[in-house]
Amino acid sequence: MTAPHSSPDAASARFRRTLLRVMAVQLATLLLLWLLQAHYTP
Amino acid sequence: MRALDWVIVVVYLVYVLVDGVRRAKGTRELEGYFLANRSLPWWAVGLSVMATQLSAITLIGTTGQGATDGMRFVQFYFGLPVAMVILGVTLVPFLHGAKVFTAYEFLERRFDAKTRSLTSLLFLLARGLSCGTIIAAPAVVFSAIFGLDLVWSVALMGVPTVLYTMIGGVQAVTWVDVKQMVLIVVALIAVVVVLLVQLPVSPDDALAVAGAAGRARVFDFSFDVNETYTFWSGVIGGTFLMLSYFGTDQSQVQRYLAAKSVDEARSSLLMSAYWKIPLQALVLLVGVLVFVFYLFQAPPILFNPAHERAVRQAAPGALNALEGRYGSALAQRQAAAEAAIQARDNGDAQAVTVAMDAFRARAADAEAVRGEALAMAEAVTGESSRDVNYVMPTFVLHHLPVGLVGIFIAAVLAAAMSSIAAELNSLATVTVIDYYRRWVRPQGSDAHYLLVSKAATGFWGLFACVVATFAATLGSLIEVVNRFGSFFYGSILGVFLLAMIRRARPVGAFFGLIAGMAAVAAVNFGAPAVSFLWHNVIGAVTVVGVGVGLSALRASASPPAPPSSPSAG
């Protein structure tokens, strides 16, 4: 399924870029949460 | 609460009402009333989406959960970013590009009228009831802590919300949401600052004792379907839940249908993808800091003041005796916490381990005494004595400085009102677009539909307030309503997934939806220990499996038919 009026290739490239950006932010957040747990949970 | 706090709450309520009502100017047609003429900027829609999802229970219940259970609830949201990205490139462009008012309207174009009507009926049933419980949960807490009659608590939240939603439509809902979201974030940050200032220990030491009590544990990698909050239920079940909620629930879909363009709609969802987990972690962290605060400041044995009054009246001697034991246990817990922090400061690893073990033992002793008081409250009142929703309000009312109490209570009202307004707006939209205009009066004028839409908003508002009043007195009803919603959330997602499969036929969608709900009901009653997050996966997968199978059978029995033509709806 792709956006109306946009090519499948363009939509796919946009999806990959967005996915990478969102995942990068989430990984950073999860890393912080992991550090919180690892540092403070005995 | 002091006079200044009440003034802040009243000023907030009046401002919200006036701001919402003035948004009615220029709303003369149905598309303006329900979709703001598809003119809203991404950031306003994004804040509205976040405000809608953040209810009063997030502020008072999730913070309480942070205090009693720690950070692990944040795992519930791990699937959200992935779901937002998937929706941004799949469903959002289609729904926005199709120029529909409701997500269910799209299903008639793809399948048939009965699939549209069944999904929209399920939405009306679930959201109509859940809107009542969204009002009921904070109303019960307000009623207990302020000693207000429950009807007044419901009216405090319900009446202004119904008025501005009814008069101003989605413009009012969205722009008021923006301000409410700002207020909520400001209140949370202010509480964190006050907590850090008031704690007698450093933030590092505070987190260390919280961690020793298990409050800093975030991740649970066990693959246990009976456990609600694990990494895997969050990532897999959570992704399905968020896809269902943001992709097929009209209360969310309507937010981004009002965006200026497909790209603005996508960007609005990505705001949640970026910020939801950090925001939720902040909410839980507030609770964890409240837990630490109450290590150095004696908390009440029962946080629910209504239960405390009931027990004191029924068994004053027993409660006094328990309070005496609780006081001693708290003093020992505090001494153990201080010893643990001292050991940390001295840098002796072995002494730290011993001191932390001692602290955990004293904390368990205090909890055991409190457990006896909770059991007593349950026996006296005949209600569940779980008081997690009362921890944060108790802290706010007794320990925040004057002014900030009013801001926090206004933020709780804002969180409740933003969720209620979005639900009322979406309930009215589905009622008018998917039923009234589709089945009752397809050829009415815009002015007529606008009038009916306002009446529908008022009706659903009244319905929600009545449900809230009854739900509050029947505590278990809230749980029933929540379980009821989980019966078909995943199944509706399954129908939308089927819509993306070219070979899927109307018969597959309709009977697949029924099969999905039956499968979830079977799991729910046959294996009640399976966490509800997995219900969405089971429902969606069953709908797709049955739908594809039935479509293939129909295809082999007859030549392919073109999709249904777009409806008037």
XYZ file of C-alpha atoms in Angstrom:
611
model
C 0.000 0.000 0.000
C 1.452 3.369 -0.933
C 0.376 6.982 -0.811
C -1.846 8.187 -3.609
C 0.079 10.297 -6.145
C 3.505 9.058 -5.032
C 5.603 6.305 -6.553
C 6.180 3.089 -4.604
C 9.962 3.717 -4.724
C 9.657 7.197 -3.226
C 7.292 5.963 -0.518
C 9.602 3.066 0.267
C 12.652 5.338 0.536
C 10.743 7.751 2.764
C 9.607 4.870 4.948
C 13.181 3.617 5.398
C 14.464 7.091 6.303
C 11.650 7.686 8.776
C 12.020 4.238 10.260
C 15.747 4.787 10.757
C 15.242 8.164 12.448
C 12.487 6.938 14.766
C 14.401 3.782 15.600
C 17.547 5.786 16.369
C 15.659 7.969 18.858
C 13.991 4.925 20.404
C 17.263 3.039 20.695
C 18.800 6.025 22.461
C 15.811 6.121 24.847
C 15.965 2.375 25.485
C 19.696 2.620 26.070
C 19.128 5.311 28.693
C 16.466 3.180 30.377
C 18.804 0.182 30.259
C 21.582 2.220 31.865
C 19.130 3.339 34.566
C 18.250 -0.288 35.304
C 21.808 -1.624 35.047
C 23.281 1.103 37.244
C 20.657 1.217 39.971
C 19.148 -2.282 40.159
C 21.286 -4.652 42.266
C -6.472 22.921 48.788
C -5.934 26.623 49.475
C -7.954 29.457 47.904
C -5.221 30.238 45.330
C -5.302 26.626 44.098
C -9.078 26.727 43.665
C -8.744 30.045 41.798
C -6.234 28.425 39.403
C -8.592 25.486 38.791
C -11.581 27.780 38.183
C -9.573 30.090 35.888
C -8.426 27.035 33.927
C -12.006 25.720 33.543
C -13.356 29.120 32.453
C -10.463 29.675 30.021
C -10.912 26.252 28.418
C -14.635 26.821 28.017
C -14.245 30.304 26.515
C -11.359 29.269 24.258
C -13.242 26.212 23.025
C -16.480 28.056 22.372
C -14.813 30.881 20.438
C -13.450 28.253 18.024
C -17.046 27.748 16.875
C -16.771 30.966 14.821
C -16.425 30.069 11.162
C -17.635 26.498 11.612
C -20.693 26.580 9.363
C -20.502 23.216 7.618
C -19.993 19.576 8.481
C -16.414 19.287 7.200
C -15.428 22.298 9.311
C -17.138 20.909 12.399
C -15.685 17.390 12.171
C -12.429 17.906 10.240
C -11.599 21.636 10.553
C -11.773 21.705 6.717
C -8.594 19.586 6.762
C -6.575 22.678 7.615
C -4.721 21.958 10.870
C -0.908 22.097 11.160
C 0.991 18.921 12.060
C 2.223 20.149 15.430
C -1.292 20.997 16.647
C -2.596 17.614 15.484
C 0.423 15.865 17.024
C -0.104 17.520 20.412
C -3.820 16.734 20.175
C -3.062 13.056 19.471
C -0.785 12.925 22.506
C -3.255 14.791 24.721
C -6.069 12.465 23.676
C -4.044 9.404 24.596
C -2.912 10.853 27.903
C -5.873 10.586 30.261
C -6.282 11.646 33.868
C -5.482 8.110 34.939
C -2.093 8.467 33.227
C -1.303 11.372 35.538
C -2.649 9.939 38.772
C -2.679 6.184 38.135
C 0.560 5.751 36.181
C 2.489 7.921 38.614
C 1.020 5.784 41.409
C 2.101 2.706 39.478
C 5.625 4.144 39.281
C 5.592 4.561 43.080
C 4.310 1.047 43.815
C 5.651 -0.990 40.889
C 8.497 1.030 39.355
C 9.329 1.766 35.737
C 8.395 -1.502 34.015
C 5.004 -0.251 32.769
C 6.929 1.770 30.153
C 7.376 -1.519 28.220
C 3.680 -1.236 27.300
C 4.624 1.536 24.844
C 7.585 -0.149 23.144
C 5.501 -1.028 20.079
C 4.212 2.509 19.578
C 7.049 3.997 17.473
C 7.001 1.063 15.037
C 3.209 1.248 14.782
C 3.347 4.976 14.031
C 5.875 4.517 11.249
C 3.865 1.659 9.697
C 0.654 3.706 9.848
C 2.423 6.737 8.411
C 3.255 4.910 5.210
C 0.202 2.651 4.927
C -3.162 3.640 6.354
C -2.710 7.384 6.863
C -2.136 8.211 3.168
C -5.113 6.104 2.149
C -7.550 7.438 4.730
C -6.424 11.045 4.230
C -6.378 10.715 0.441
C -9.810 9.036 0.386
C -11.325 12.232 1.867
C -13.407 10.208 4.301
C -14.841 11.463 7.567
C -14.424 8.157 9.370
C -12.106 5.156 9.089
C -15.166 2.888 8.743
C -16.399 4.807 5.687
C -13.281 3.520 3.925
C -14.319 -0.067 4.691
C -17.559 0.332 2.712
C -15.581 1.524 -0.293
C -13.277 -1.462 -0.021
C -15.756 -4.119 1.144
C -19.421 -3.489 1.817
C -21.930 -1.598 3.944
C -22.392 -4.327 6.537
C -18.657 -4.496 7.336
C -18.661 -0.708 7.750
C -21.749 -0.789 9.944
C -20.475 -3.616 12.157
C -17.067 -2.015 12.776
C -18.604 1.399 13.456
C -21.175 -0.178 15.793
C -18.367 -1.875 17.732
C -16.601 1.474 17.968
C -19.743 3.198 19.273
C -20.338 0.501 21.890
C -16.757 0.412 23.134
C -16.033 4.133 23.035
C -19.432 5.133 24.369
C -18.864 3.029 27.474
C -15.154 3.752 27.797
C -15.827 7.498 27.627
C -17.888 7.028 30.783
C -15.080 5.163 32.520
C -12.558 7.846 31.485
C -14.684 10.335 33.443
C -15.451 7.878 36.248
C -11.893 6.956 37.233
C -10.653 10.491 38.103
C -14.130 11.480 39.369
C -13.963 8.747 42.022
C -10.534 9.999 43.129
C -11.659 13.651 43.200
C -14.753 12.642 45.078
C -12.705 10.823 47.739
C -9.972 13.424 48.218
C -12.145 16.553 48.105
C -15.173 14.982 49.787
C -17.291 16.045 46.790
C -20.456 14.223 45.821
C -19.661 11.945 42.878
C -22.218 13.677 40.646
C -20.409 16.996 41.165
C -17.040 15.410 40.376
C -18.440 13.998 37.129
C -20.041 17.353 36.293
C -16.798 19.245 36.995
C -15.095 17.417 34.129
C -18.064 16.489 31.974
C -20.080 19.706 31.638
C -17.380 22.100 30.323
C -15.997 19.405 28.031
C -19.392 18.589 26.525
C -20.138 22.294 26.041
C -16.965 23.254 24.191
C -16.927 20.053 22.141
C -20.570 20.444 21.177
C -20.270 24.092 20.227
C -16.753 24.240 18.784
C -16.328 20.830 17.129
C -12.895 19.531 16.204
C -11.388 23.039 16.074
C -12.183 23.460 19.756
C -11.046 19.943 20.621
C -7.690 20.310 18.857
C -6.713 23.821 19.952
C -7.811 23.237 23.540
C -5.841 19.944 23.459
C -2.705 21.878 22.463
C -2.960 24.120 25.523
C -3.905 21.218 27.757
C -0.893 19.216 26.623
C 1.408 22.148 27.393
C -0.186 22.486 30.851
C 0.273 18.755 31.542
C 3.970 18.769 30.594
C 4.619 21.954 32.600
C 2.902 20.437 35.659
C 4.924 17.215 35.378
C 8.244 19.034 35.038
C 7.344 21.316 37.964
C 6.559 18.285 40.154
C 9.902 16.665 39.249
C 11.736 19.873 40.191
C 9.859 20.182 43.507
C 10.515 16.531 44.315
C 14.225 16.856 43.612
C 14.383 19.980 45.789
C 12.392 18.447 48.656
C 14.219 15.095 48.739
C 16.745 14.985 51.580
C 19.140 12.945 49.407
C 20.832 13.478 46.039
C 19.091 12.261 42.845
C 21.806 9.588 42.528
C 21.146 8.256 46.033
C 17.396 8.534 45.488
C 17.609 6.321 42.393
C 19.905 3.901 44.230
C 17.393 3.249 47.027
C 14.554 3.148 44.481
C 16.582 0.588 42.520
C 17.191 -1.476 45.644
C 13.411 -1.624 46.098
C 12.996 -2.775 42.469
C 11.601 0.560 41.215
C 14.346 1.096 38.571
C 13.703 -2.198 36.797
C 12.505 -1.400 33.281
C 13.018 -4.534 31.182
C 11.504 -7.973 31.632
C 12.682 -10.261 28.815
C 10.719 -13.319 29.979
C 8.382 -14.727 27.327
C 5.435 -15.263 29.643
C 2.021 -14.652 28.057
C 0.469 -14.433 31.525
C 2.624 -11.450 32.421
C 1.099 -8.187 31.157
C 4.196 -6.007 30.977
C 7.179 -7.708 29.377
C 9.529 -6.564 26.635
C 7.939 -8.993 24.164
C 4.307 -8.232 25.008
C 5.200 -4.541 24.634
C 6.996 -4.908 21.312
C 4.683 -7.479 19.672
C 1.351 -7.088 21.449
C 1.944 -3.357 21.891
C 2.586 -2.856 18.166
C -0.720 -4.547 17.313
C -2.548 -2.577 20.006
C -1.114 0.746 18.823
C -1.818 -0.113 15.176
C -5.421 -0.806 16.196
C -5.735 2.281 18.348
C -4.082 4.837 16.067
C -5.076 3.222 12.773
C -8.679 2.166 13.292
C -10.062 4.005 16.319
C -11.974 7.046 15.123
C -10.994 9.075 18.209
C -7.398 9.004 16.900
C -8.014 8.745 13.152
C -10.142 11.875 13.209
C -7.244 13.862 14.643
C -4.976 13.269 11.668
C -7.771 13.394 9.084
C -8.038 17.057 10.110
C -4.402 17.720 9.120
C -3.597 19.945 6.115
C -2.011 17.205 4.033
C -0.844 13.594 4.097
C 2.662 14.684 5.078
C 1.322 16.833 7.926
C -0.833 13.904 9.091
C 2.210 11.603 9.076
C 4.331 14.161 10.912
C 1.657 14.505 13.592
C 1.832 10.770 14.300
C 5.615 10.810 14.318
C 5.497 13.336 17.147
C 4.063 10.533 19.300
C 6.613 8.071 17.885
C 9.428 10.308 19.091
C 8.038 11.525 22.397
C 5.649 8.936 23.835
C 8.216 6.652 25.482
C 10.276 9.494 27.000
C 7.092 11.185 28.262
C 5.768 7.957 29.752
C 9.151 7.313 31.372
C 8.968 10.816 32.897
C 5.487 10.090 34.298
C 6.735 6.853 35.880
C 9.877 8.554 37.149
C 7.690 11.053 39.017
C 6.096 8.060 40.749
C 9.483 6.547 41.576
C 10.596 9.858 43.121
C 7.347 10.001 45.129
C 8.198 6.526 46.460
C 11.619 7.797 47.563
C 10.036 10.921 49.049
C 7.789 8.732 51.215
C 10.832 6.868 52.528
C 11.792 10.036 54.389
C 8.321 11.400 55.065
C 5.755 9.103 56.674
C 2.928 8.262 54.261
C -0.625 7.445 55.426
C -1.321 3.759 55.936
C -4.274 4.031 53.520
C -3.954 6.507 50.643
C -7.682 6.466 49.846
C -9.165 8.931 52.386
C -12.689 7.531 51.952
C -11.466 4.062 52.934
C -9.427 5.474 55.777
C -12.527 7.226 57.165
C -14.619 4.060 56.765
C -12.096 1.849 58.555
C -11.580 4.412 61.334
C -15.307 4.524 61.904
C -15.786 0.730 61.794
C -12.683 -0.403 63.702
C -10.871 2.555 65.289
C -8.916 0.460 67.790
C -7.613 -2.006 65.214
C -6.639 0.793 62.839
C -4.809 2.703 65.581
C -2.874 -0.429 66.496
C -1.935 -1.005 62.852
C -0.884 2.644 62.480
C 1.370 2.239 65.515
C 3.066 -0.809 64.001
C 3.249 0.919 60.623
C 4.922 3.961 62.185
C 7.621 1.744 63.758
C 8.124 -0.146 60.492
C 8.443 3.130 58.575
C 11.007 4.460 61.061
C 13.078 1.296 60.645
C 12.736 1.512 56.837
C 13.905 5.123 56.870
C 16.885 4.269 59.083
C 17.790 1.378 56.772
C 17.553 3.660 53.704
C 19.797 6.246 55.351
C 22.289 3.519 56.305
C 22.318 2.240 52.726
C 22.968 5.729 51.367
C 25.723 6.241 53.932
C 27.337 2.957 52.869
C 27.198 4.088 49.210
C 28.845 7.393 50.096
C 31.603 5.495 51.931
C 32.252 3.436 48.796
C 32.398 0.080 50.567
C 30.778 -2.361 48.098
C 30.242 -5.144 50.630
C 28.693 -2.770 53.173
C 26.425 -1.402 50.437
C 25.165 -4.913 49.620
C 24.456 -5.668 53.277
C 22.770 -2.292 53.836
C 20.637 -2.599 50.703
C 19.521 -6.108 51.760
C 18.561 -4.720 55.170
C 16.662 -1.862 53.514
C 14.712 -4.301 51.327
C 13.797 -6.389 54.379
C 12.560 -3.324 56.301
C 10.621 -2.123 53.218
C 8.948 -5.551 53.014
C 8.027 -5.333 56.718
C 6.356 -1.955 56.183
C 4.487 -3.258 53.132
C 3.261 -6.260 55.104
C 1.700 -4.002 57.752
C 0.140 -1.853 55.046
C -1.194 -5.027 53.434
C -3.085 -5.779 56.646
C -4.636 -2.304 56.558
C -5.627 -2.761 52.892
C -7.256 -6.110 53.739
C -9.119 -4.426 56.575
C -10.323 -1.664 54.211
C -11.526 -4.287 51.761
C -13.425 -6.124 54.475
C -15.026 -2.929 55.813
C -15.986 -1.287 52.511
C -16.590 -4.381 50.375
C -14.612 -2.644 47.609
C -11.177 -3.261 46.151
C -8.723 -1.469 48.427
C -6.080 -1.055 45.711
C -5.122 2.574 46.247
C -2.504 3.169 43.545
C -4.639 6.010 42.089
C -4.515 7.883 45.397
C -0.743 7.987 45.934
C -0.074 10.943 43.642
C -3.092 13.046 44.713
C -2.098 12.509 48.373
C 1.436 13.700 47.653
C 0.213 16.670 45.618
C -2.305 17.872 48.193
C -0.032 17.500 51.217
C 3.441 18.291 49.950
C 3.361 20.544 46.874
C 3.593 24.309 47.453
C 0.469 26.428 47.173
C -0.224 27.335 43.550
C 1.441 24.243 42.177
C -1.337 22.135 43.728
C -3.861 24.067 41.639
C -1.704 23.708 38.522
C -1.429 19.938 39.007
C -5.170 19.502 39.640
C -5.849 21.645 36.530
C -3.446 19.371 34.612
C -5.371 16.273 35.766
C -8.603 17.934 34.625
C -6.897 18.844 31.325
C -5.791 15.257 30.788
C -9.322 13.982 31.458
C -11.022 16.650 29.337
C -8.722 16.215 26.329
C -9.509 12.490 26.181
C -13.233 12.971 26.759
C -13.508 15.726 24.119
C -11.814 13.652 21.417
C -14.038 10.687 22.179
C -17.254 12.725 22.160
C -16.247 14.347 18.874
C -15.483 10.987 17.265
C -18.633 9.327 18.665
C -20.738 12.117 17.153
C -18.897 11.803 13.833
C -19.506 8.062 13.555
C -23.144 8.457 14.657
C -23.853 11.084 12.015
C -21.638 9.923 9.132
C -21.845 6.140 9.446
C -25.450 5.889 10.589
C -27.582 9.004 10.264
C -26.285 10.179 6.876
C -25.733 6.659 5.583
C -28.992 5.006 6.625
C -31.506 7.561 7.937
C -31.238 10.731 5.852
C -28.707 10.564 2.995
C -29.837 13.789 1.268
C -29.947 16.321 4.118
C -28.466 19.821 3.965
C -25.138 20.652 5.603
C -26.921 22.904 8.092
C -29.163 20.008 9.068
C -26.223 17.620 9.554
C -24.392 20.251 11.595
C -27.380 20.580 13.907
C -27.681 16.787 14.240
C -23.913 16.546 14.925
C -24.156 19.002 17.813
C -27.138 17.114 19.197
C -25.217 13.822 18.858
C -22.246 15.311 20.746
C -24.585 16.441 23.510
C -26.246 13.033 23.627
C -22.951 11.158 23.921
C -21.760 13.632 26.562
C -24.858 13.014 28.642
C -24.558 9.255 28.088
C -20.896 9.291 29.202
C -21.723 11.278 32.357
C -24.544 8.869 33.283
C -22.280 5.848 32.635
C -19.550 7.525 34.729
C -21.896 7.925 37.674
C -22.905 4.252 37.562
C -19.469 2.894 36.632
C -18.001 4.659 39.637
C -20.338 2.872 42.011
C -19.756 -0.476 40.286
C -15.949 -0.568 40.374
C -15.669 -3.835 38.476
C -17.620 -2.357 35.562
C -14.584 -0.315 34.573
C -12.612 -3.504 34.170
C -15.473 -5.132 32.262
C -15.586 -2.228 29.827
C -11.830 -2.361 29.286
C -11.949 -6.105 28.631
C -14.947 -5.614 26.341
C -12.880 -3.217 24.202
C -9.998 -5.669 23.964
C -12.395 -8.283 22.498
C -12.507 -6.586 19.118
C -9.717 -4.023 18.957
C -7.352 -6.464 17.216
C -10.192 -7.843 15.090
C -10.978 -4.407 13.640
C -7.289 -4.007 12.855
C -7.500 -7.369 11.075
C -10.265 -6.007 8.804
C -8.092 -3.021 7.861
C -5.167 -5.364 7.201
C -7.461 -7.441 4.973
C -8.378 -4.271 3.100
C -4.754 -4.070 1.979
C -4.845 -7.599 0.552
C -5.992 -7.412 -3.037
C -7.710 -10.821 -3.047
C -9.760 -10.171 0.098
C -13.524 -10.151 -0.471
C -16.396 -8.613 1.537
C -17.523 -12.027 2.771
C -14.020 -12.672 4.152
C -13.935 -9.297 5.906
C -17.349 -9.642 7.550
C -17.090 -13.231 8.722
C -13.374 -12.832 9.468
C -14.288 -10.005 11.858
C -16.825 -12.208 13.636
C -14.314 -15.104 13.782
C -11.643 -12.758 15.222
C -13.917 -11.596 18.019
C -14.963 -15.186 18.755
C -11.300 -16.247 18.954
C -10.500 -13.461 21.417
C -13.577 -14.311 23.497
C -12.523 -17.991 23.535
C -9.018 -17.085 24.722
C -10.398 -14.619 27.239
C -12.745 -17.130 28.853
C -10.794 -20.332 28.111
C -7.370 -19.054 29.124
C -8.075 -15.960 31.232
C -4.442 -15.660 32.337
C -3.276 -14.657 28.827
C -2.429 -10.962 29.007
C -4.839 -8.691 27.126
C -1.992 -7.304 24.982
C -1.894 -10.675 23.202
C -5.650 -10.497 22.457
C -4.970 -7.917 19.775
C -2.474 -10.186 18.034
C -4.874 -13.170 18.218
C -7.821 -11.115 16.919
C -5.930 -9.550 14.018
C -4.268 -12.801 12.905
C -7.574 -14.724 13.066
C -9.413 -12.107 10.979
C -6.700 -12.118 8.321
C -6.466 -15.941 8.272
C -10.230 -16.556 8.141
C -10.775 -13.601 5.802
C -8.177 -14.762 3.290
C -9.451 -18.348 3.494
C -13.100 -17.399 2.917
C -12.126 -15.011 0.119
C -10.182 -17.779 -1.600
C -13.186 -20.124 -1.272
C -15.509 -17.472 -2.707
C -13.048 -16.734 -5.524
C -12.895 -20.404 -6.496
C -16.719 -20.541 -6.486
C -17.279 -17.379 -8.552
C -15.267 -15.050 -10.860
C -13.623 -11.981 -9.202
C -15.956 -9.080 -8.530
C -14.897 -5.424 -8.560
C -14.762 -3.621 -5.195
C -17.956 -1.902 -4.038
C -18.463 1.584 -5.408
C -17.940 4.489 -3.038
C -20.980 5.244 -0.938
C -22.688 8.516 -0.306
C -21.432 8.184 3.257
